[in-house]
Short mmCIF file of C-alpha atoms and ligand atoms in Angstrom, two decimals:
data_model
loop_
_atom_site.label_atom_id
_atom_site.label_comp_id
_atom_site.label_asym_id
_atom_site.label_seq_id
_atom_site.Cartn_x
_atom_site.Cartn_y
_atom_site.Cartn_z
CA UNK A 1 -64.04 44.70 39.69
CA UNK A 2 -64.50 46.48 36.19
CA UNK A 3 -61.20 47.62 34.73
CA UNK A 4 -60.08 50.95 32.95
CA UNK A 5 -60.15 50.36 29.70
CA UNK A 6 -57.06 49.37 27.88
CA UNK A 7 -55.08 52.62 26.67
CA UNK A 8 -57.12 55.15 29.23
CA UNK A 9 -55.39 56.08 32.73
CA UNK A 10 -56.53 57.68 36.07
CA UNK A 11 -54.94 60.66 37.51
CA UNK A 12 -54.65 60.77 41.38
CA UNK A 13 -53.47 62.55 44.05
CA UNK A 14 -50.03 62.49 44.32
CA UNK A 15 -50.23 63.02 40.24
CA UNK A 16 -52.33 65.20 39.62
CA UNK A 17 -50.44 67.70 41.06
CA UNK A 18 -47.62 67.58 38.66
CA UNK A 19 -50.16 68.02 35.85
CA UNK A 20 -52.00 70.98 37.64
CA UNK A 21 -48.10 73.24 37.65
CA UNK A 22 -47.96 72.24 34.26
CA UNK A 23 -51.12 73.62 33.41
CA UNK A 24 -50.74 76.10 35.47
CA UNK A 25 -47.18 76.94 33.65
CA UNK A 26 -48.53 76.52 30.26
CA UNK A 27 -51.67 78.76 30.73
CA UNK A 28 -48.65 81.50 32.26
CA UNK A 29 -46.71 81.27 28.86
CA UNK A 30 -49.80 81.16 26.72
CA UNK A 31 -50.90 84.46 28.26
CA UNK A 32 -47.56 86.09 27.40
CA UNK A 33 -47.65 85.39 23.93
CA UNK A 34 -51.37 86.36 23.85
CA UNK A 35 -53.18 83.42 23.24
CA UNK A 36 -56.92 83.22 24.49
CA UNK A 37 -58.52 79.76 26.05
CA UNK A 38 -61.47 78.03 24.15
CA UNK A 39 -62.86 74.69 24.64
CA UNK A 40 -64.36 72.81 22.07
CA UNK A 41 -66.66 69.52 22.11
CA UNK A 42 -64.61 65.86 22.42
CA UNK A 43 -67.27 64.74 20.29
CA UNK A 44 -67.47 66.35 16.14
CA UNK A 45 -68.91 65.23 12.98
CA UNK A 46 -66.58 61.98 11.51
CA UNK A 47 -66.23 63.96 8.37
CA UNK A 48 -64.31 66.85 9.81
CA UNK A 49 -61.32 64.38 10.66
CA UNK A 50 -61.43 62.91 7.10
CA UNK A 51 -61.27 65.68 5.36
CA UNK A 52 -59.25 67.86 7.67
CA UNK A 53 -56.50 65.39 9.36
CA UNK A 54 -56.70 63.49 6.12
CA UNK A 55 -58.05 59.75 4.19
CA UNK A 56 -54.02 58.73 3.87
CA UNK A 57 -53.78 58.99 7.76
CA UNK A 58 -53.30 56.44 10.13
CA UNK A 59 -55.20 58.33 12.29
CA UNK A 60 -58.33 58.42 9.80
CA UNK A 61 -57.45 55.09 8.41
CA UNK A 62 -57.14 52.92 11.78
CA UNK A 63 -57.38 54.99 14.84
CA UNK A 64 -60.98 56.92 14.91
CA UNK A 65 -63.12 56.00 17.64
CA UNK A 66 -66.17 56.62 15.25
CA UNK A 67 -69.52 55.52 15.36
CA UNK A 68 -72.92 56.00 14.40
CA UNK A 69 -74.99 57.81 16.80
CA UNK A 70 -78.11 56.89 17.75
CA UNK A 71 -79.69 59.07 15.42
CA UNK A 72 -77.73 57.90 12.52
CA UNK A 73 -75.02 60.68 12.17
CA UNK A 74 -71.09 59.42 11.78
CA UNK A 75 -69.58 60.84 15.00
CA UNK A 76 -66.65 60.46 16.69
CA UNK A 77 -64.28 61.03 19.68
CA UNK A 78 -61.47 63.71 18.33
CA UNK A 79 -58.41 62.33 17.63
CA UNK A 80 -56.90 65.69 17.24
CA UNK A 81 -57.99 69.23 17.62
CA UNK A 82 -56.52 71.30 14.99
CA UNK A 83 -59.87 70.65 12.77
CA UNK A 84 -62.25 71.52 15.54
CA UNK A 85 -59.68 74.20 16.43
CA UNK A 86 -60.53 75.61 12.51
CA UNK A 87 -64.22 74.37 12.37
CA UNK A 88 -64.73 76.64 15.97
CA UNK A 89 -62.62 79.71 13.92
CA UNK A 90 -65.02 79.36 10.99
CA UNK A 91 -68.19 79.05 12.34
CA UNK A 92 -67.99 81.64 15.22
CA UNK A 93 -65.70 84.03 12.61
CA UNK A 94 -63.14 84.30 15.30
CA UNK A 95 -61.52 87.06 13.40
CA UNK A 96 -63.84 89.38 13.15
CA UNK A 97 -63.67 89.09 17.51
CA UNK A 98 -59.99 89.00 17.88
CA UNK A 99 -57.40 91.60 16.77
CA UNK A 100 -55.17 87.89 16.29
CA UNK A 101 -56.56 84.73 16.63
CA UNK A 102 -53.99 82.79 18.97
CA UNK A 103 -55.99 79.97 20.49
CA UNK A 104 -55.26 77.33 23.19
CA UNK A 105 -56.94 74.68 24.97
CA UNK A 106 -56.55 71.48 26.98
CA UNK A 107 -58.22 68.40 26.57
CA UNK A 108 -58.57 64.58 26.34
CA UNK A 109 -57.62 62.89 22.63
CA UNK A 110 -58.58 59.79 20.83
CA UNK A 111 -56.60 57.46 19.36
CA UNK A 112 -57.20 53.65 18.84
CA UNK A 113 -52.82 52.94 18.71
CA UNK A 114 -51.09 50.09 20.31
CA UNK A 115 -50.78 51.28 24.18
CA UNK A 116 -46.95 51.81 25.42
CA UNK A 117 -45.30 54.02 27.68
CA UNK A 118 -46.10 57.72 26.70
CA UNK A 119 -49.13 56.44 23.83
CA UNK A 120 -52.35 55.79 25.21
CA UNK A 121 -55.71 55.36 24.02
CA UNK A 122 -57.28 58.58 25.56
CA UNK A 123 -54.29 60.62 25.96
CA UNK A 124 -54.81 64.54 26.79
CA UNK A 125 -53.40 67.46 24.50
CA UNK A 126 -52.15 71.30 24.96
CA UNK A 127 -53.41 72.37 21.78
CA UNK A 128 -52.02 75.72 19.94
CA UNK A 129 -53.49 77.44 16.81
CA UNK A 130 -52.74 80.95 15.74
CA UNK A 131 -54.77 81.72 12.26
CA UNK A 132 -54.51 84.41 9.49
CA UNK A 133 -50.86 85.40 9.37
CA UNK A 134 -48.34 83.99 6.92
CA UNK A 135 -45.34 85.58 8.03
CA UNK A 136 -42.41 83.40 9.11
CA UNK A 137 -41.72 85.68 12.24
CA UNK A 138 -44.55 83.89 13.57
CA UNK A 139 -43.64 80.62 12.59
CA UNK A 140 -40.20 81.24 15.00
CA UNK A 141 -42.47 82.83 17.56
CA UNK A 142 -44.59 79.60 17.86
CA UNK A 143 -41.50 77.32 17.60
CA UNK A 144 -39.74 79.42 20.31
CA UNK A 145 -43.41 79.52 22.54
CA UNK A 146 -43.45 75.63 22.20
CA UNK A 147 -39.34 75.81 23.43
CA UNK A 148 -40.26 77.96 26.12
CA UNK A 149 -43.02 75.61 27.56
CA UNK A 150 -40.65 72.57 27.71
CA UNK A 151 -37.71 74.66 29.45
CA UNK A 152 -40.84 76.52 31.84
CA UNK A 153 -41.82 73.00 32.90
CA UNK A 154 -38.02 72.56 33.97
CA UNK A 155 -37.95 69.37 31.12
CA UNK A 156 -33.77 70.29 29.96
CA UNK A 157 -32.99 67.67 28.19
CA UNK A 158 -35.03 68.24 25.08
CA UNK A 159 -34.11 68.75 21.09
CA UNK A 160 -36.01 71.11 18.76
CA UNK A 161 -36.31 69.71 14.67
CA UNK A 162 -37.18 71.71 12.11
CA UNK A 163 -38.08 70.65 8.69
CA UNK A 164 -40.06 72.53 5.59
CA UNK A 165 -42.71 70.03 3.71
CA UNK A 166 -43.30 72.41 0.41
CA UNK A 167 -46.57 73.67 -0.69
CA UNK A 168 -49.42 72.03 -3.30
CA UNK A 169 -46.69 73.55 -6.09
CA UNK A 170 -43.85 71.90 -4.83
CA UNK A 171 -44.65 69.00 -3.26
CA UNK A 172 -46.05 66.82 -6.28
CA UNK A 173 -42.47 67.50 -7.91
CA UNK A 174 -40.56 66.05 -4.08
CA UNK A 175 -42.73 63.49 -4.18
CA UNK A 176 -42.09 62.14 -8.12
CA UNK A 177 -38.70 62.58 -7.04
CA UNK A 178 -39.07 60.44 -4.06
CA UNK A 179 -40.76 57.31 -5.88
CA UNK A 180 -37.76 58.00 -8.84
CA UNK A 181 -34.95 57.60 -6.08
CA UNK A 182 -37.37 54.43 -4.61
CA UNK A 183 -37.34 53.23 -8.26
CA UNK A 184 -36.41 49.25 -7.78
CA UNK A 185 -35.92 49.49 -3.77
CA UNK A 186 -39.76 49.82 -3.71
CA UNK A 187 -40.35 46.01 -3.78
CA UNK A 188 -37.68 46.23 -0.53
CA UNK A 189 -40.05 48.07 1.85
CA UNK A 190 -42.49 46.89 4.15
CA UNK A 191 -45.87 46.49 3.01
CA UNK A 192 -47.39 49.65 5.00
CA UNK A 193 -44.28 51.75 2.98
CA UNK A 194 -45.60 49.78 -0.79
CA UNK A 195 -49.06 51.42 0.07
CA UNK A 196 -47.75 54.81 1.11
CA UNK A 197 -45.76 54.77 -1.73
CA UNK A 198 -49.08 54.88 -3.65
CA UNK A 199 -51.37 56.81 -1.61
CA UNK A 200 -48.66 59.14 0.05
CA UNK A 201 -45.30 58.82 -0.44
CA UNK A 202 -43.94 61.29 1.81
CA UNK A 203 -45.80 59.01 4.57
CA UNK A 204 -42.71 56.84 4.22
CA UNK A 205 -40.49 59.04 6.22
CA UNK A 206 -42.93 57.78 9.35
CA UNK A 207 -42.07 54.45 8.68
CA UNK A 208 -40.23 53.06 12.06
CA UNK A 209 -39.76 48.97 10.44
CA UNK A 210 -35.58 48.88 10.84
CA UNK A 211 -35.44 47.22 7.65
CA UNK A 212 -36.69 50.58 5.90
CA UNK A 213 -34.46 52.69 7.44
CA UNK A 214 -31.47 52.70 5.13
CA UNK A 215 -33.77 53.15 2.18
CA UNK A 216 -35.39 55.78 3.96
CA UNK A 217 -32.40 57.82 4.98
CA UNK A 218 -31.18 58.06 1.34
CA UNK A 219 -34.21 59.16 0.15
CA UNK A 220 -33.98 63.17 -1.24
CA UNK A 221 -34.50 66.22 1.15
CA UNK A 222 -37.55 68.48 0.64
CA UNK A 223 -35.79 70.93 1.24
CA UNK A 224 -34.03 70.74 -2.25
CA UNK A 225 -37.50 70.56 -4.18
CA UNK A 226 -38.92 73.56 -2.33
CA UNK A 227 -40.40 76.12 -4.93
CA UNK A 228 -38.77 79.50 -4.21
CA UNK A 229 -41.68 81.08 -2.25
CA UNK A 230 -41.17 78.02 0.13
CA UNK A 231 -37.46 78.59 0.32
CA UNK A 232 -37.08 82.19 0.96
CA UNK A 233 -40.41 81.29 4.24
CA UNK A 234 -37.92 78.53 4.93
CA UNK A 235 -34.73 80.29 4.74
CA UNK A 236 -36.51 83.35 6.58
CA UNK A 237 -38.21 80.87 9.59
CA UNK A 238 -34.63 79.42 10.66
CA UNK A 239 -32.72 82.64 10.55
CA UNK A 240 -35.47 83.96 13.16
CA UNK A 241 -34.93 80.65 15.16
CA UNK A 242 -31.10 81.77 14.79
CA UNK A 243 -32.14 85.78 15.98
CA UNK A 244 -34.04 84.15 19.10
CA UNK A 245 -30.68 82.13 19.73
CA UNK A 246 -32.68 78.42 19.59
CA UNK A 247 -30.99 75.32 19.09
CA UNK A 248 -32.12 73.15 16.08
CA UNK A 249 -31.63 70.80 14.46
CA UNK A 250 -32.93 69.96 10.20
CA UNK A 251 -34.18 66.31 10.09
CA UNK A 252 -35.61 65.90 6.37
CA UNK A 253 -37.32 62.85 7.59
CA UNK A 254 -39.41 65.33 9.92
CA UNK A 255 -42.39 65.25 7.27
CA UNK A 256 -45.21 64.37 10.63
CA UNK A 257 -48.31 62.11 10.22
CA UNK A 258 -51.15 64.66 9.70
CA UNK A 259 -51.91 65.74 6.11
CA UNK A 260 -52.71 69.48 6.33
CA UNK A 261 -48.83 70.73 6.42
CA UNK A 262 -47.54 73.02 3.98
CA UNK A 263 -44.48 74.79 4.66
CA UNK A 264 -42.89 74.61 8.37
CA UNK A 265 -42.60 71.68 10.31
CA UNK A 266 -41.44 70.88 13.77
CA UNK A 267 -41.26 68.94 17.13
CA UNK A 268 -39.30 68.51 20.49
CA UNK A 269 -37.88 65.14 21.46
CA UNK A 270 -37.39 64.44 25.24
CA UNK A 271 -34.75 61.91 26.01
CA UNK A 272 -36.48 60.62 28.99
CA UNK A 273 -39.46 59.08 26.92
CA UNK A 274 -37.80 56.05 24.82
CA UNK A 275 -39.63 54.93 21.59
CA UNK A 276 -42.28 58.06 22.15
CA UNK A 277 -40.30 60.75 22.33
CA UNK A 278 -42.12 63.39 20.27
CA UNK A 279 -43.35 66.11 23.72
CA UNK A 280 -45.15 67.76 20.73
CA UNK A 281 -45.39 68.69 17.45
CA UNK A 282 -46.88 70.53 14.70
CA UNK A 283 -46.26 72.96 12.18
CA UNK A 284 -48.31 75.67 9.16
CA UNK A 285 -51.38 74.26 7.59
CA UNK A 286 -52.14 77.13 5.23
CA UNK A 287 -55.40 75.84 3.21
CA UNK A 288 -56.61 73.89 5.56
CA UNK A 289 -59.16 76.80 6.91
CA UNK A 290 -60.43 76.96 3.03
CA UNK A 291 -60.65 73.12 3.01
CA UNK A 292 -62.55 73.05 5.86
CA UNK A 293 -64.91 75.30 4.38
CA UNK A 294 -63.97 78.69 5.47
CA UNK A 295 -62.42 81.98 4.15
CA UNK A 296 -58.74 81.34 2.58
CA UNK A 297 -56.67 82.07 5.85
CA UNK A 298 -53.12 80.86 6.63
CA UNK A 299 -52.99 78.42 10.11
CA UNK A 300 -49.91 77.07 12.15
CA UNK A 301 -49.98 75.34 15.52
CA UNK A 302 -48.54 72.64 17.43
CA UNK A 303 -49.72 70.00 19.99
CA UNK A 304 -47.78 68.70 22.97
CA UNK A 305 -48.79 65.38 25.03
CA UNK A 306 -49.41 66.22 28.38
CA UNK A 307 -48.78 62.68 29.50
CA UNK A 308 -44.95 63.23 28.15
CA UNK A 309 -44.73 66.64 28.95
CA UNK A 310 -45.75 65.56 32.86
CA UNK A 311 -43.43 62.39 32.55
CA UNK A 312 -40.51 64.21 31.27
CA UNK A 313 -41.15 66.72 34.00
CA UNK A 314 -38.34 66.73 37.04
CA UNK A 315 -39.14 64.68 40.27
CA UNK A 316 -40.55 67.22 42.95
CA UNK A 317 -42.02 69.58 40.32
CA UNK A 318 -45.53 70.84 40.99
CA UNK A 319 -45.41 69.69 44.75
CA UNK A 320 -46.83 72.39 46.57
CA UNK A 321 -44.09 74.43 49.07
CA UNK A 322 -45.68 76.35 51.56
CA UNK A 323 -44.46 80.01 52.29
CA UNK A 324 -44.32 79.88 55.95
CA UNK A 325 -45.14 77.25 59.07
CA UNK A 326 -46.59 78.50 62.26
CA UNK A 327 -45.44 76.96 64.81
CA UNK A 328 -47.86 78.00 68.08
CA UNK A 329 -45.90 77.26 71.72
CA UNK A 330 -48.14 77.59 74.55
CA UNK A 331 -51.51 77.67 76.00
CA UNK A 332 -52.33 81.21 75.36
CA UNK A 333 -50.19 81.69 72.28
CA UNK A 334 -51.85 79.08 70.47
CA UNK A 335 -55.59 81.04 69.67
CA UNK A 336 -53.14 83.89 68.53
CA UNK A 337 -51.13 81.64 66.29
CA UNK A 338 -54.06 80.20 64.18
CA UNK A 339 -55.34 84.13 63.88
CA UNK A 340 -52.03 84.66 62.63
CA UNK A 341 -52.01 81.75 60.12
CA UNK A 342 -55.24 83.31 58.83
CA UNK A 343 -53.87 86.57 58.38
CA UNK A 344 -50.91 84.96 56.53
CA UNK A 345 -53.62 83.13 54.04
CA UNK A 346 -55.50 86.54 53.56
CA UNK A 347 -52.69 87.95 52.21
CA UNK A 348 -52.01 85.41 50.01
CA UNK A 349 -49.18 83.33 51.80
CA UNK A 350 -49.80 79.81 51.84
CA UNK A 351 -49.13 78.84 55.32
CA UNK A 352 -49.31 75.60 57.42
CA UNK A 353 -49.99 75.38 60.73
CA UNK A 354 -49.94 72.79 63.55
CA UNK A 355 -53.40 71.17 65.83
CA UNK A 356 -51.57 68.89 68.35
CA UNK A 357 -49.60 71.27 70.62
CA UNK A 358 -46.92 69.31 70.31
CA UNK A 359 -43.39 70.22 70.91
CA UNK A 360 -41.60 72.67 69.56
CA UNK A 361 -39.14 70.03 68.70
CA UNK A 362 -41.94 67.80 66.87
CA UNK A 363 -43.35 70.77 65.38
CA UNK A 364 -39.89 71.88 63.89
CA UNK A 365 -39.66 68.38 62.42
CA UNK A 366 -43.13 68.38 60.58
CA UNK A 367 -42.30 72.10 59.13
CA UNK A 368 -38.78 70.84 58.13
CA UNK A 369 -40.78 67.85 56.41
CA UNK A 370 -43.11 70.12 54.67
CA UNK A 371 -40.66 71.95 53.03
CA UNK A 372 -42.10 75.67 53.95
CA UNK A 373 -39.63 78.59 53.08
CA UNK A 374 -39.66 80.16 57.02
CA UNK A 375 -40.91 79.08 60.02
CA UNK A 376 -42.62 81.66 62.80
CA UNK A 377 -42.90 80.37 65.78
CA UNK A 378 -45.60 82.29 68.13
CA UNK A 379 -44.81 81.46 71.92
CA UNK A 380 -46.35 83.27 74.76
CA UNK A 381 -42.99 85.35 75.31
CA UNK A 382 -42.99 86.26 71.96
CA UNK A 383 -47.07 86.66 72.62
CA UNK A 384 -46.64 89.20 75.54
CA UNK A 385 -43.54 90.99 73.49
CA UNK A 386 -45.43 91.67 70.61
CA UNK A 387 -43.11 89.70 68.59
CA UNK A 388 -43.11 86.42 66.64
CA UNK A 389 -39.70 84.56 65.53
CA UNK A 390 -39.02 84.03 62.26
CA UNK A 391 -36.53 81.52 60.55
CA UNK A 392 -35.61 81.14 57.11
CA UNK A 393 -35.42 77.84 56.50
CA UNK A 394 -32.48 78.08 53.42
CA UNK A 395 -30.21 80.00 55.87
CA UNK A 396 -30.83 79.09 59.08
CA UNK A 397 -30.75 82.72 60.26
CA UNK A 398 -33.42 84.01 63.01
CA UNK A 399 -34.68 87.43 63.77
CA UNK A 400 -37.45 88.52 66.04
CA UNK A 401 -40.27 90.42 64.10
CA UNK A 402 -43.08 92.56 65.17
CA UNK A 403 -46.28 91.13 64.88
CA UNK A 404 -47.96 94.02 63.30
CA UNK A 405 -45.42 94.14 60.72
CA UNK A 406 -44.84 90.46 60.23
CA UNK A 407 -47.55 89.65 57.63
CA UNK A 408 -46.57 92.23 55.50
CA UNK A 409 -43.04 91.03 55.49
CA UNK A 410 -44.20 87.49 54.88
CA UNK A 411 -46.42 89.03 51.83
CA UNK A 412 -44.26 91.39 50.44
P1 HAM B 501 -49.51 64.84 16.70
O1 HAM B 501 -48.08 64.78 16.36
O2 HAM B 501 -50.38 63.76 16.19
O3 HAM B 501 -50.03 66.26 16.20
O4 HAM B 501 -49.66 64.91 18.27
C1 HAM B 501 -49.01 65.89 19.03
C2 HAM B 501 -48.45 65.31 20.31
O5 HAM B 501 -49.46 64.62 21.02
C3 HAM B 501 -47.36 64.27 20.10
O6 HAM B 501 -46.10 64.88 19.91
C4 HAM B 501 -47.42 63.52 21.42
O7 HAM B 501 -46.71 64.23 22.43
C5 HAM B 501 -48.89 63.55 21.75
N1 HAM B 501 -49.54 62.27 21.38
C6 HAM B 501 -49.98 61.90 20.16
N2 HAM B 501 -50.50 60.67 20.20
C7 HAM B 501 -50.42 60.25 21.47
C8 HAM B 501 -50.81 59.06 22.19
N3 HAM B 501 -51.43 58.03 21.57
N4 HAM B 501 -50.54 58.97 23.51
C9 HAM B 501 -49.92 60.00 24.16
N5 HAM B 501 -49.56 61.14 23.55
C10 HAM B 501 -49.79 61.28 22.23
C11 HAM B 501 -51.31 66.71 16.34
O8 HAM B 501 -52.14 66.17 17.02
C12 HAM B 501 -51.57 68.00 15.62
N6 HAM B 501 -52.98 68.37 15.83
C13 HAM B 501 -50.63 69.09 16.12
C14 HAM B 501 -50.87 70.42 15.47
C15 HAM B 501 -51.58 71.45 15.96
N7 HAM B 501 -50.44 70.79 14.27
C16 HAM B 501 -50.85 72.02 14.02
N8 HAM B 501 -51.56 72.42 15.03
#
């Protein structure tokens, strides 16, 4: 036998189902906010990821599942999608086709990390992009969208942070006064921190080595270096959170592991996840559309982990109820019962029926077991009244219904 690869995971029956409602959710609540599908290649140019997630990133810097292809180009599997996201904006100039550009998609991820519960190797994303407005009513609106999804999917226990990372004016200033607080505590971090320290020192707030921690906490807020145009999209973002009556929390260690934010920052933490308990996250990457080569356009997005999102999910959700049973009593009723279970489907009720001609007993049992909303049971006396017996499964109650009307009831 030839094992999955380390890090990579099937989806069966029995699963798959769960993920399918979640889609299925997601895609409901992406259409509501008007965002539009697109799918973009797994495979992109290596440089895309280096320029656009960043050469300080983990990601970049250890992860990449790049390679040479056989025709000598640096390729490799996304690790993200916010960069093809932008590349696929630029180079089909998305906004000359779309009155807004909100985009979505779903799709498998790359990351070469340490496999645990919720982090995998190939892990799959619900990726969200909306470009060309700078306006903190939408940062709120795709904060609250990314709420909405986690309370759609029935996940309750869940906590939104917020955070603001500054812009290319503020930012140097935060982080000089980051490596001033450090000052002699430097030499105390762990080695990963010394380098970020040098290369990025806002990267320290990822740091999860306990010994760190206290140093970390103490370090300054961003929030206090912020230059005033970051402030008032700041103090304007949370106020509409407030207005849309979310829950959140500030965590000034919320600075995320990508280097393309400027401005708003956020995620969701599920409880039900241990160490990996970021459902998604994301926040505005304004310049990153001009870095990538394209026309100077604000961007903000998020991405959630379907694995988490389907993990965090209740027991039961996504199994399929049917509407209505039929249960078919009798030699002659039986033809008529299956012509009424198709009549049912036509109309768009999904409806189980039973082959064996079994009791009505045993057939009670198995619609009980299936969990379908009513039950009509087609005899032949019902057959030679016209009739067919309904029961609602909830209440227990029982009422004799008129064939030619029953379908519509069923549908309506
Ligand atoms: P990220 O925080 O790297 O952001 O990933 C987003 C989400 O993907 C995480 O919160 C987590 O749920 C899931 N995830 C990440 N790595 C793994 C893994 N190894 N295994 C399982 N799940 C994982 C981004 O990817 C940005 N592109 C988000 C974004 C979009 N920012 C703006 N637009």
């Amino acid at each position: 036998m030839i094992p999955a690869i380390r890090g990579t995971h099937d989806i069966l029956p029995g699963e798959i189902e769960r993920w399918q409602h979640a889609e299925q959710v997601i895609r409901d609540v992406c259409a509501r906010y008007g965002y539009r599908e697109i799918r973009t290649p797994v495979i992109e140019r290596e440089e895309l990821f280096a320029k656009g997630t960043g050469e300080t990133t983990d990601i970049v810097q250890k992860e990449m599942y790049a390679f040479k292809d056989k025709g000598g180009e640096r390729v490799t599997l996304r690790p993200e999608a916010t960069p093809s996201m932008v590349r696929a904006y630029v180079e089909h100039a998305l906004e000359q086709a779309l009155p807004t550009v909100k985009l979505f998609g779903f799709g498998p991820m790359f990351r070469y990390e340490r496999p645990q519960k919720g982090r995998y190797r190939q892990f799959h994303q619900l990726d969200v992009e909306v470009f060309g407005v700078s306006d903190a009513t939408l940062d709120a609106e795709v904060i609250e969208m990314a709420a909405a999804l986690v309370h759609g999917l029935g996940i309750e226990e869940a906590e939104l942070v917020v955070n603001s990372v500054g812009c290319r004016e503020c930012r140097p200033g935060f982080s000089r006064a980051l490596l001033e607080a450090l000052g002699e505590r430097r030499a105390d971090l762990c080695a990963d921190c010394r380098r970020r320290s040098e290369t990025n020192p806002l990267r320290i707030f990822d740091c999860k080595v306990p010994a760190c921690q206290p140093i970390v906490d103490a370090l300054p807020h961003s929030t206090d270096y912020l230059c005033e145009a970051c402030a008032a999209h700041f103090a304007a973002t949370t106020a509409q959170l407030t207005a849309l009556e979310l829950d959140y929390r500030v965590s000034h260690r919320l600075v995320r592991g990508l280097d393309y934010y400027a401005r708003t920052t956020f995620e969701v933490l599920g409880s039900a996840l241990g160490a990996q308990n970021a459902l998604l996250g994301g926040g505005r990457y304004d310049g990153l559309v001009r870095q990538l080569g394209g026309p100077d356009r604000a961007g903000i997005g998020f991405a959630a982990g379907m694995e988490r999102l389907v993990l965090a999910m209740p027991e039961g959700a996504g199994a399929p109820v049917p509407d209505a049973f039929v249960v078919a009593l009798g030699e002659t009723a039986r033809p008529a019962a299956h012509v009424l279970a198709r009549d049912l489907r036509h109309a768009g009720v999904t409806t189980l029926v039973d082959y064996d001609a079994r009791s009505l007993r045993a057939q009670m049992k198995r619609a009980d077991r299936s969990g379908a909303r009513r039950v009509l049971i087609l005899g032949d006396d019902e057959l030679a009244r016209g009739e067919v017996t309904v029961k609602d499964m909830e209440s227990g109650e029982q009422a004799a219904v008129a064939r030619a009307e029953v379908v519509q009831r069923m549908s309506g």
